Structure formats: C-alpha cells, structure tokens
Coordinates of C-alpha atoms in Angstrom, one line a residue:
X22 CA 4.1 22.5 -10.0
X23 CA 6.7 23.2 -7.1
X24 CA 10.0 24.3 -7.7
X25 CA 12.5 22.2 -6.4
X26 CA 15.9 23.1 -6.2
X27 CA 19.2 21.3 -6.1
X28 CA 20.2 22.4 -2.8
X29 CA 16.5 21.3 -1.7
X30 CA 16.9 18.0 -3.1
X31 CA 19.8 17.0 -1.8
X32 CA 18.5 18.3 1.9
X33 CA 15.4 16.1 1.3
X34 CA 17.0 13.2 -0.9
X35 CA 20.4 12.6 -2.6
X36 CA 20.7 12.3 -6.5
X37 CA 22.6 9.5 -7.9
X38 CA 23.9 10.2 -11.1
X39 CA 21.5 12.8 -12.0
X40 CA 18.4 10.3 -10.9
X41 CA 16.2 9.6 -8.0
X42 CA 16.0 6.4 -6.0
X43 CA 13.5 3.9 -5.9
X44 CA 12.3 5.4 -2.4
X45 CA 12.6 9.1 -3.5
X46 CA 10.6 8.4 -6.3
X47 CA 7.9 6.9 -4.4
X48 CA 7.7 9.9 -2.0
X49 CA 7.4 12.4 -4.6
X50 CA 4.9 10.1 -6.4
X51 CA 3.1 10.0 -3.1
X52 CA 2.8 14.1 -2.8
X53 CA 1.2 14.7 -6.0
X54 CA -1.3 12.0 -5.9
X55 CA -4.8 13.5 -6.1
X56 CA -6.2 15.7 -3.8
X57 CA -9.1 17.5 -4.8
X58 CA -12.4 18.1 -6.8
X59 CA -11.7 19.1 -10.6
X60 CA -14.8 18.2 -11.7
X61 CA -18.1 17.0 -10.9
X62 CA -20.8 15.4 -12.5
X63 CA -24.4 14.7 -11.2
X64 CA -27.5 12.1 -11.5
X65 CA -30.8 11.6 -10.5
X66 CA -29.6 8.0 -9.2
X67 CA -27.4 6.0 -8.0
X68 CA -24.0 5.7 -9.9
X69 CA -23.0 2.3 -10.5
X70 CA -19.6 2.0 -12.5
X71 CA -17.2 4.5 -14.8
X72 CA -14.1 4.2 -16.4
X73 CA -11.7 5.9 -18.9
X74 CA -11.0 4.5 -22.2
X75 CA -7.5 2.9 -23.0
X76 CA -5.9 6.2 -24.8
X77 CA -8.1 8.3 -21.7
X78 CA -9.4 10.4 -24.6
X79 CA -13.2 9.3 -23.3
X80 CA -15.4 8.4 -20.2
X81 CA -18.3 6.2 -19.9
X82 CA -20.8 6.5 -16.5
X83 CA -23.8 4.1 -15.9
X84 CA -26.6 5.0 -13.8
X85 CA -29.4 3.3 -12.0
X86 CA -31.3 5.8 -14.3
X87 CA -30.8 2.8 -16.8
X88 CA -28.6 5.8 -19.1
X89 CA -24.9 5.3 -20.5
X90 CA -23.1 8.8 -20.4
X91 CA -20.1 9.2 -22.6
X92 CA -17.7 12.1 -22.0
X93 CA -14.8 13.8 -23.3
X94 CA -12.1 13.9 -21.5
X95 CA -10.1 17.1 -21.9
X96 CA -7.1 18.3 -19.2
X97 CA -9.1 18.1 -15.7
X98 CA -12.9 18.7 -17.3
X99 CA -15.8 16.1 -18.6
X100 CA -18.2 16.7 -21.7
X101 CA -20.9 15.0 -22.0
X102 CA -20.7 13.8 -25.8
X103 CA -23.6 11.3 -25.7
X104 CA -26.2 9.3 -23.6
X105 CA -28.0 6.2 -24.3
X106 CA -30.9 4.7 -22.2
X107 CA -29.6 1.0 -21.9
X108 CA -31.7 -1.5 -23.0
X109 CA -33.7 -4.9 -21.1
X110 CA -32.0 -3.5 -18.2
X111 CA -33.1 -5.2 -14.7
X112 CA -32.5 -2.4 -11.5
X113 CA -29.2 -1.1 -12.7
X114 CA -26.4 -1.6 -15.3
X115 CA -23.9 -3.0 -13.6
X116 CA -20.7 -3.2 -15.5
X117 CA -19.7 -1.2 -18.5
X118 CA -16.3 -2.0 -20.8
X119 CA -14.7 -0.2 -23.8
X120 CA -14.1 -2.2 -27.3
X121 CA -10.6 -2.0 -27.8
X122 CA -10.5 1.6 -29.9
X123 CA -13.2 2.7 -28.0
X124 CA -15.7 3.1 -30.6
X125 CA -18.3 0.8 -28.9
X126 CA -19.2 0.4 -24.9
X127 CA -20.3 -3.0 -23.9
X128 CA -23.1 -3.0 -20.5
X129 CA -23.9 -5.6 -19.1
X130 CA -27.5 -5.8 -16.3
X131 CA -29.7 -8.3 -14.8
X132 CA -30.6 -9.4 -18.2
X133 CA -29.4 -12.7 -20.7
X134 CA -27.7 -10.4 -22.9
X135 CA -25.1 -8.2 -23.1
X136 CA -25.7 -5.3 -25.0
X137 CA -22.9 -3.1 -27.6
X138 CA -23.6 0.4 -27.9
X139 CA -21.8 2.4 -31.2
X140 CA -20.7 5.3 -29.6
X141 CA -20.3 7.2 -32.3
X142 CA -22.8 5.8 -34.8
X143 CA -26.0 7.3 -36.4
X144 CA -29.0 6.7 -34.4
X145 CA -29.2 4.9 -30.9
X146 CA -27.8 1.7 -32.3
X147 CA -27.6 -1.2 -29.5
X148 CA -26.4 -5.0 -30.7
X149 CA -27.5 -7.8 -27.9
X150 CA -25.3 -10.5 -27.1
X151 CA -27.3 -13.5 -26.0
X152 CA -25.4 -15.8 -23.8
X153 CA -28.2 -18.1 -23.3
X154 CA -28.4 -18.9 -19.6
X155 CA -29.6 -21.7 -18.0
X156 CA -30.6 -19.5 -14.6
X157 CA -34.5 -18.0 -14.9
X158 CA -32.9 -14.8 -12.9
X159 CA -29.8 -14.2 -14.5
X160 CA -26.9 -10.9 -14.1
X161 CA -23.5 -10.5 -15.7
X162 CA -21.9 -8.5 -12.8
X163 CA -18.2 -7.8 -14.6
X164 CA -17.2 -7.3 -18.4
X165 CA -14.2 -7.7 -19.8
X166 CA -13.2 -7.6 -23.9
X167 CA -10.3 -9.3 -25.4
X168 CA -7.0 -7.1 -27.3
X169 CA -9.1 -7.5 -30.8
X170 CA -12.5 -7.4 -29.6
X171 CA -13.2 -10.3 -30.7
X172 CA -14.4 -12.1 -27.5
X173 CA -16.5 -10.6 -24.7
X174 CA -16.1 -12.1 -21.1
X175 CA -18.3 -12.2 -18.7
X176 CA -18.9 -13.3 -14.9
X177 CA -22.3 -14.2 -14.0
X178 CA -24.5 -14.9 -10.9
X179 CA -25.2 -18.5 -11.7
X180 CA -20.9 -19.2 -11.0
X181 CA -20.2 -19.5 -14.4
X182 CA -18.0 -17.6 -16.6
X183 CA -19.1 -17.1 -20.3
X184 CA -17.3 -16.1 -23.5
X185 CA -19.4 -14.4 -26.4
X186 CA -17.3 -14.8 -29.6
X187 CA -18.6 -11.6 -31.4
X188 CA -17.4 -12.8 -35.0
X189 CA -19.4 -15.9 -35.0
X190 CA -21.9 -14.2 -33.1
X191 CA -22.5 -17.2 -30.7
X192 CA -21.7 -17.9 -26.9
X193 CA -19.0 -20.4 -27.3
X194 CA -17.9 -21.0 -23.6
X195 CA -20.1 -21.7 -20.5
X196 CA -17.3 -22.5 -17.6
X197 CA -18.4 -23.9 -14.2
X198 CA -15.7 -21.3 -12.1
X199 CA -17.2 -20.7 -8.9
X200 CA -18.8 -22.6 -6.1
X201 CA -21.4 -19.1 -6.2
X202 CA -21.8 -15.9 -7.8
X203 CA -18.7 -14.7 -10.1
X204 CA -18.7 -11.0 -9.0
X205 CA -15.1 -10.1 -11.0
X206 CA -13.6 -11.3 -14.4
X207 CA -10.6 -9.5 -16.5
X208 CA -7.4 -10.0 -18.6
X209 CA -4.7 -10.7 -16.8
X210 CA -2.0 -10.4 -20.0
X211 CA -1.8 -7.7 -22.6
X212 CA -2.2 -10.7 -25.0
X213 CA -5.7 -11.8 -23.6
X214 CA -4.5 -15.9 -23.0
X215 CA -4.6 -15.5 -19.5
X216 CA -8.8 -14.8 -18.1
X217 CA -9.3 -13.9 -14.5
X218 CA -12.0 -14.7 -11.9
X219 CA -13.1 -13.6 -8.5
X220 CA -16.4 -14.8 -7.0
X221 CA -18.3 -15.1 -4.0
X222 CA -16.6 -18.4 -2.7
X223 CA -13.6 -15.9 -1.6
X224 CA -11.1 -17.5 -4.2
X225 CA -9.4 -16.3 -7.6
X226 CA -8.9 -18.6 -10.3
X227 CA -6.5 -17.6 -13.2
X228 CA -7.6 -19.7 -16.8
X229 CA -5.9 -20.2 -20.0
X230 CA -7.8 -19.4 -22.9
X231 CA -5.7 -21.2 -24.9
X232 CA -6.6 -25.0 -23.4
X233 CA -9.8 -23.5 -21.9
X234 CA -12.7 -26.5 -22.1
X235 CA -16.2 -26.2 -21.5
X236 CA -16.4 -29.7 -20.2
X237 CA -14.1 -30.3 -16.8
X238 CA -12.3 -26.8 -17.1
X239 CA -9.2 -27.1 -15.2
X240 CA -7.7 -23.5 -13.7
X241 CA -4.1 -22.6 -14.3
X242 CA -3.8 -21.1 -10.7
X243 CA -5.9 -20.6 -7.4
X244 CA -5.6 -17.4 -5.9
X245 CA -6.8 -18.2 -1.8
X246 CA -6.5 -15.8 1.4
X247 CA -9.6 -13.8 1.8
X248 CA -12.5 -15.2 4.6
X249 CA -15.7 -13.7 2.8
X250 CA -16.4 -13.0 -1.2
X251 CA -14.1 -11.2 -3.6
X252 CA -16.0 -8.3 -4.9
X253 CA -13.6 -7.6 -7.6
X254 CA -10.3 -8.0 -9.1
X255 CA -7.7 -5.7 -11.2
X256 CA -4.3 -7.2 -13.1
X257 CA -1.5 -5.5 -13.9
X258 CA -1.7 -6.5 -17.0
X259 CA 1.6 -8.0 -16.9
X260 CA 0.7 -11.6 -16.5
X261 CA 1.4 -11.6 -12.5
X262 CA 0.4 -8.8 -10.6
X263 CA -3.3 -8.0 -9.2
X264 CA -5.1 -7.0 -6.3
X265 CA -9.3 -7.8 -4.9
X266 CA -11.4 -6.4 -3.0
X267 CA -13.4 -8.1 -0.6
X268 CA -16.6 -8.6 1.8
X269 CA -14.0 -9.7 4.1
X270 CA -13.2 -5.6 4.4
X271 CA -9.5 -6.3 2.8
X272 CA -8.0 -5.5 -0.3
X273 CA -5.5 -8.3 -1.0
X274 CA -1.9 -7.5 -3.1
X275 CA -0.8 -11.3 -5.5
X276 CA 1.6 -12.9 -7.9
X277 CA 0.2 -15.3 -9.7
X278 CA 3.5 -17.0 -9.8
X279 CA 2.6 -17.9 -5.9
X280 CA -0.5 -19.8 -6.0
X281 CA -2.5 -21.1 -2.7
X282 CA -0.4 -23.2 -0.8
X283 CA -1.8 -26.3 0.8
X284 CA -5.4 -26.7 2.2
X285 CA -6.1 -22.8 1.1
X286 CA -9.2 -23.7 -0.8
X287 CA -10.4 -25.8 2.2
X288 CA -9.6 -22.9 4.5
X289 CA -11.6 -19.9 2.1
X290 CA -14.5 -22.5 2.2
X291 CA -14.7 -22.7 5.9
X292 CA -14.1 -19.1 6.2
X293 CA -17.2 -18.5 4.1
X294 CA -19.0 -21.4 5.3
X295 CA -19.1 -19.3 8.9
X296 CA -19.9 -15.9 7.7
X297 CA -24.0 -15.5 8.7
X298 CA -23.9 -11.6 7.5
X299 CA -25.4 -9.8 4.7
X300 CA -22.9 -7.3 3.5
X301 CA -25.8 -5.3 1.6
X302 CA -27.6 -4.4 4.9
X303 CA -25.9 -5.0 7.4
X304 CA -22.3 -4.0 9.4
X305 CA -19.3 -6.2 9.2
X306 CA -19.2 -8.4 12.1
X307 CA -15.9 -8.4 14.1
X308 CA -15.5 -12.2 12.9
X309 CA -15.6 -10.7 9.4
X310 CA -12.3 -8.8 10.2
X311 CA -10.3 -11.2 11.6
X312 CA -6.7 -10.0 10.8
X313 CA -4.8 -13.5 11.6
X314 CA -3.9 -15.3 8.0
X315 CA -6.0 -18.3 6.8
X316 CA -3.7 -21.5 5.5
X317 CA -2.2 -21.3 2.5
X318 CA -2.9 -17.5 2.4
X319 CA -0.9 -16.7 -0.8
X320 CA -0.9 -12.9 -1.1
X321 CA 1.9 -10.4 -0.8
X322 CA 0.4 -7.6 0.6
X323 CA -3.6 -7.2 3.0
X324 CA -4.9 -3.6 3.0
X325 CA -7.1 -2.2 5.7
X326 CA -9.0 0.8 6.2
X327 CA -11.6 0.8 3.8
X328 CA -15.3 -0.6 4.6
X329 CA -16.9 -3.3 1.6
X330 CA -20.7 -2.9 2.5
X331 CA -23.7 -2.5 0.3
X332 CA -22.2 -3.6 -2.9
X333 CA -19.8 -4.9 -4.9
X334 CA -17.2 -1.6 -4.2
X335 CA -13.9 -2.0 -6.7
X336 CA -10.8 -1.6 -6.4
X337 CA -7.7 -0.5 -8.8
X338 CA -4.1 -0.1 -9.6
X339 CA -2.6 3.3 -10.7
X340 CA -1.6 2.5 -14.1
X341 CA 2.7 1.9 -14.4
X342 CA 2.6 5.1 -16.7
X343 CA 1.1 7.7 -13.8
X344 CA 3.1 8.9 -10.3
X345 CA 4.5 6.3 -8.5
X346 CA 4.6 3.7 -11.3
X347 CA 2.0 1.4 -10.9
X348 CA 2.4 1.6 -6.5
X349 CA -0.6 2.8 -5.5
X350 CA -3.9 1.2 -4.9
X351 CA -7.2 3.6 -5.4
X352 CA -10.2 1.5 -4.1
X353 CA -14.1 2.9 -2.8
X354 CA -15.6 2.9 0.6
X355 CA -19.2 2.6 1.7
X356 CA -18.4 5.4 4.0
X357 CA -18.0 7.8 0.8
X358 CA -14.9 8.2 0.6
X359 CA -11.9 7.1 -2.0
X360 CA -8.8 5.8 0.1
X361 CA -5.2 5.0 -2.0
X362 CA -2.9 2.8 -0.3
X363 CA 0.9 3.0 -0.8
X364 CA 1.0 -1.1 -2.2
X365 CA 4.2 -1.6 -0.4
X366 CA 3.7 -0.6 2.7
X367 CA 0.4 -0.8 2.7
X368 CA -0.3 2.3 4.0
X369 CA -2.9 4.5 3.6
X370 CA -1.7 8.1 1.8
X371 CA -4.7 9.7 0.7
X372 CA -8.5 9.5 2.0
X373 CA -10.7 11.7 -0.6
X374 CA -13.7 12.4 1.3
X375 CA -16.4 14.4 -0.7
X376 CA -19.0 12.2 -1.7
X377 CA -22.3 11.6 0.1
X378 CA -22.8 8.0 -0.6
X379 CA -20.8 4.7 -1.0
X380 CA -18.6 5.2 -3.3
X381 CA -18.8 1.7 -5.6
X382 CA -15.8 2.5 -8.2
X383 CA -13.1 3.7 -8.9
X384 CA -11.0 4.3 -11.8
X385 CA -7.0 6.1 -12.4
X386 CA -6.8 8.1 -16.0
X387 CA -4.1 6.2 -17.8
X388 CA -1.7 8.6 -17.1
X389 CA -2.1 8.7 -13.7
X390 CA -2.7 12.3 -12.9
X391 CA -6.3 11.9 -12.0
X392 CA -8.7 9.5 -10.6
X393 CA -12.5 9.2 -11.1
X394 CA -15.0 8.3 -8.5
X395 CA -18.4 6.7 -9.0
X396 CA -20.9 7.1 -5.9
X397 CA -24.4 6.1 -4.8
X398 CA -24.8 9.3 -3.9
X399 CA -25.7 9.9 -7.8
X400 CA -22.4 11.8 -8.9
X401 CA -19.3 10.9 -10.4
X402 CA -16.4 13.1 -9.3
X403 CA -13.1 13.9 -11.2
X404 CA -9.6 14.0 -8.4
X405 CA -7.0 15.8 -9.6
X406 CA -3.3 17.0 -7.8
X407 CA -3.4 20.9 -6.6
X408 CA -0.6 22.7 -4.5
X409 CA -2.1 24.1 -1.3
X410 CA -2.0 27.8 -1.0
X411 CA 0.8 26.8 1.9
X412 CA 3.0 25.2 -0.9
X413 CA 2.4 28.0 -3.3
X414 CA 3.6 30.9 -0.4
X415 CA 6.8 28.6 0.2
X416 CA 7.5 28.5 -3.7
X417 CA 7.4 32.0 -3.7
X418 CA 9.7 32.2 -0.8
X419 CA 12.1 29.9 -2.4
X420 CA 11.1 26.9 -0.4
X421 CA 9.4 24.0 -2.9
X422 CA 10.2 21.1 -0.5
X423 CA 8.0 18.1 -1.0
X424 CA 5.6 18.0 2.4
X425 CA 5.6 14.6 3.9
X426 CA 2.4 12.7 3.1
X427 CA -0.8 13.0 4.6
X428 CA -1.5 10.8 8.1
X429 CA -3.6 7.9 7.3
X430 CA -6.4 9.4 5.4
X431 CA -6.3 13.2 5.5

C-alpha cells in the first residue's frame, strides 16, 4: 500500500482532528477500488451467476454446464472445494443463494423445484423444494433465504412470488406481484420482514412478511421510474436503501421511504407498453434510452454507461464494511466489461474490461477489497486493488500521493 505522509495529506486533503472528511474518504476509497486480474477461473460454458458467502470464507459459480462449483476463498486466490451437477435443470441454473452459515447452496432453473445442495455433506446429496406451479413452463429466475433459513424466496416467470417454508416442508405463499415475469427478489432488512421484488412490468414493490396474504396481497411500497423491465435489484440491507438494474439501460439509486409519487405506476406501464424490442437479441432502441424522468419517478440517483442486453445482467452495492462504505455501485455489461459507479455522483470510476462475453453478475467480497465477475464468456474472474509500477517508483521517491481517479471507465 502507498505511503502517505502528513505533509502529503495535508497538500492533497486537510485532517480534522486526526480524521478524514466525508469527501476525502470517498476519494481514497475511490483509488483503491479494484483494478486488476487476481484470479481466474474457466468453463466450458456460459457463466450464469456467483457470489461470496456472508463471512466471504466461500464462493459458489453456476454454469450452463448444469455444475455448481464451490470455492475457497483465501487472500486474492479460489479453490475449488467441490462441484455438483445440478439436478432437473432446464438450459442453465439461473440463480444460486447461500443458507445462512453457508453449509448448503440453494439453485434454482427452469424447473418446479428448487433444489438444496449440502456443501459439505457425504455424498452428492440434493433436497427438492417443490413449489407447485400452476404455469406448464415454469423458472425461478432470483433466490433469496430468510436470517434462519427457514424460508426460501423466490421470483418466478409466471409474476408470482413464492415462499417455501423449509420446516414444514410446504410452499406456503403463492403472491400475485407482477403484471409479468418477476426477474429479482431479496431481503430488504437484516431481520427478513421486509421481501423485495423487481419484474418485468418496470416497477419494485417492497412486502411485509409479517401481514403478507396469499389472497389480495397488498404491497408496503411501489418503487416506479424505470421505462423497460427491472432485471434485478440489491438492498442495503438497512431497510431503505437499494438500487436495479434495468432493460431500460439504467441502474436506478432508492429509499424506500420515498415511494412513487402520483400516476408512477400508470407512467412505467405506458413506458413498457411502447417498448417493441427484444433485449436478448437485439440493440436498445434510442426510445429505450430516453433520459427525460417519467411521472412520479421516485429514485435518488439514474446511472448510465452500462449496456442491459442479452440477459438479466445484475447489479450490486459495495458492502458498508469495504472502501468507500457502502458508495459504490459494481454492476455487468453485455459489452464484457464490469463498470463501478461513484453512487453519489453517479459517476463512472472504474471500467474493468477483460472478459470476452457479457458479463451477467457481479458480486463485492464482504469486505470490500475485491469483486468477482461472472461472464458468458465461460469464466469467472476475481478483481482485486494493485499499485501501478508508476505508484510504486513515486513511493520509493517519497511521493505516495493518491492519483486522481480514472476518466470515465479506464
């Protein structure tokens, strides 16, 4: 890491009382984001989804090869600890969650179950979760798990939103949420009352679990501003903060506290009602990208830069632990690239460019310090911070000052 001096940091930034400020924090956040290849690991197909477990002590990758991948995670490497071909998996897995201590990693496919696989169990042990659909062609497209484990949540392509209770070993919730497909679901509180959805009709709706019905569900808050479906959603966890992505070729920045204001559902349904695109095949029309706000556009923040084509590409906070606190916003790109945006400004800081395919996920270790990317291109690809020969020649030289960031997307 770079020296830097007292004299140094009072030429680039005063310290108050032996502490940075807000701003200086952010910039020095900013410099040591990630910014290059620790470690890479390859398939023989497409890469759908990964993530890092809660503690960050594991890794999970799934694969159009229909195989789970579990890895160690150890300083900036991955070892592979086990694989697992899925089971009654249709084209891909498509989503893949850890239980809460990690022992067990939920998948979920174009299939009427989800499926539990014991990571560290004897055998190849895989429990199904039958939700029971009413659709003949049925896909859970996002998972989510409650604090216990109890309850599994899911987000389906028949608009509904289900809850498996894994104790009674039942589905015990089947809720109409979306006017289409439900493409995102999560847990917007640490205490898992508050369940999230994003789907295809460009709207978020925020649910309580608590006075959650399966007959006339009624939504706690409606989350409207994007003109084309959300493609996923990620909370703070804090109860109020989260961001989407988008076919509209935004991510969007909201507080649940602000809900849509008037005739924002009407407007997202007119928005999508003109859309004649396919996202999976085809480029965004210029219609697609129109930058003017719809009514009742409730968000805080719209980020630009990034293309949303041939799937349903992800998007995520930096957890509050890493640089920067919880201010940037790591999100895939059909072009293959990884962009972070500064969720302030909304500013573009960082543009990893290294994969060959969209790149459909993305996902920050909890403490920050490195990000993992998930491409079509068949690898998954481990970011990590590294000082440029440059910085290390002016360290030596007694230099050490922080560089300013890199120009939207270097």
């Amino acid at each position: 890491m770079i020296g830097v001096s007292g004299e140094n940091v009072r030429e680039w930034g005063r310290c108050r009382a032996g502490s940075f400020s807000a701003g200086e924090k952010a910039r020095l956040g900013e410099h040591f984001l990630p910014n290059h290849v620790a470690a890479v690991e390859s398939y023989p197909q497409k890469a759908f989804c990964g993530i890092f477990s809660d503690d960050g002590k594991l890794f999970v990758s799934a694969c159009q090869d229909q195989t789970l991948r579990v890895y160690t995670c150890r300083g900036r490497a991955l070892r592979l600890l086990r694989s697992a071909r899925g089971r009654d998996v249709g084209w891909s897995i498509l989503d893949v969650a850890f239980s809460p201590d990690a022992s067990q990693c939920l998948y979920s496919s174009w299939s009427d179950y989800i499926h539990v696989y014991d990571i560290y169990g004897d055998g190849d042990n895989h429990t199904a979760l039958d939700l029971r659909p009413e659709e003949r062609r049925f896909a859970v497209f996002s998972l989510a798990v409650g604090p216990d484990g109890r309850e599994v949540l899911g987000g389906a392509n028949d608009g509904c939103v289900y809850v498996y209770d894994r104790e009674v070993q039942r589905r015990v919730l089947r809720v109409p949420a979306h006017e289409d497909d439900v493409n995102a679901v999560a847990l917007g509180d640490a205490g898992g009352h508050l369940l999230l959805s994003g789907g295809d009709d460009a709207v978020c709706r925020a649910w309580d679990r608590r006075c959650l019905r399966q007959e006339r569900p009624q939504p706690v808050g409606l989350l409207a501003g994007h003109r084309d479906g959300v493609t996923f959603l990620h909370p703070r966890g804090d109860g109020r903060y989260l961001v989407t992505n988008s076919k509209d070729q935004t991510a969007k920045l909201w507080d649940l506290r602000r809900p849509a204001g008037p005739g924002g559902l009407a407007a997202a349904r007119r928005a999508v009602a003109r859309q004649s695109w396919d996202y999976r095949w085809q480029r965004a029309p210029r219609r697609a990208m129109a930058t003017a706000p719809l009514p009742g556009d409730s968000s805080l923040m719209t980020y630009r830069g990034h293309a949303v084509l041939h799937t349903l590409i992800r998007c995520r906070l930096a957890p509050p632990p890493g640089p920067g606190g919880g201010l940037y916003l790591g999100t895939g790109c059909a072009s293959g690239a990884v962009l972070v945006y500064d969720v302030l400004t909304g500013r573009a800081v960082r543009r990893l460019a290294n994969h060959g395919g969209c790149v459909r996920d993305v996902c920050w270790h909890p403490d920050g310090g490195q990000l993992a990317s998930t491409s079509w291109d068949g690898s998954v690809r481990l970011w990590a911070y590294r000082e440029s020969q440059e910085e290390e020649d002016e360290d030596e030289a007694g230099g050490g000052r922080p560089t300013a960031p890199l120009p939207h997307g270097q």
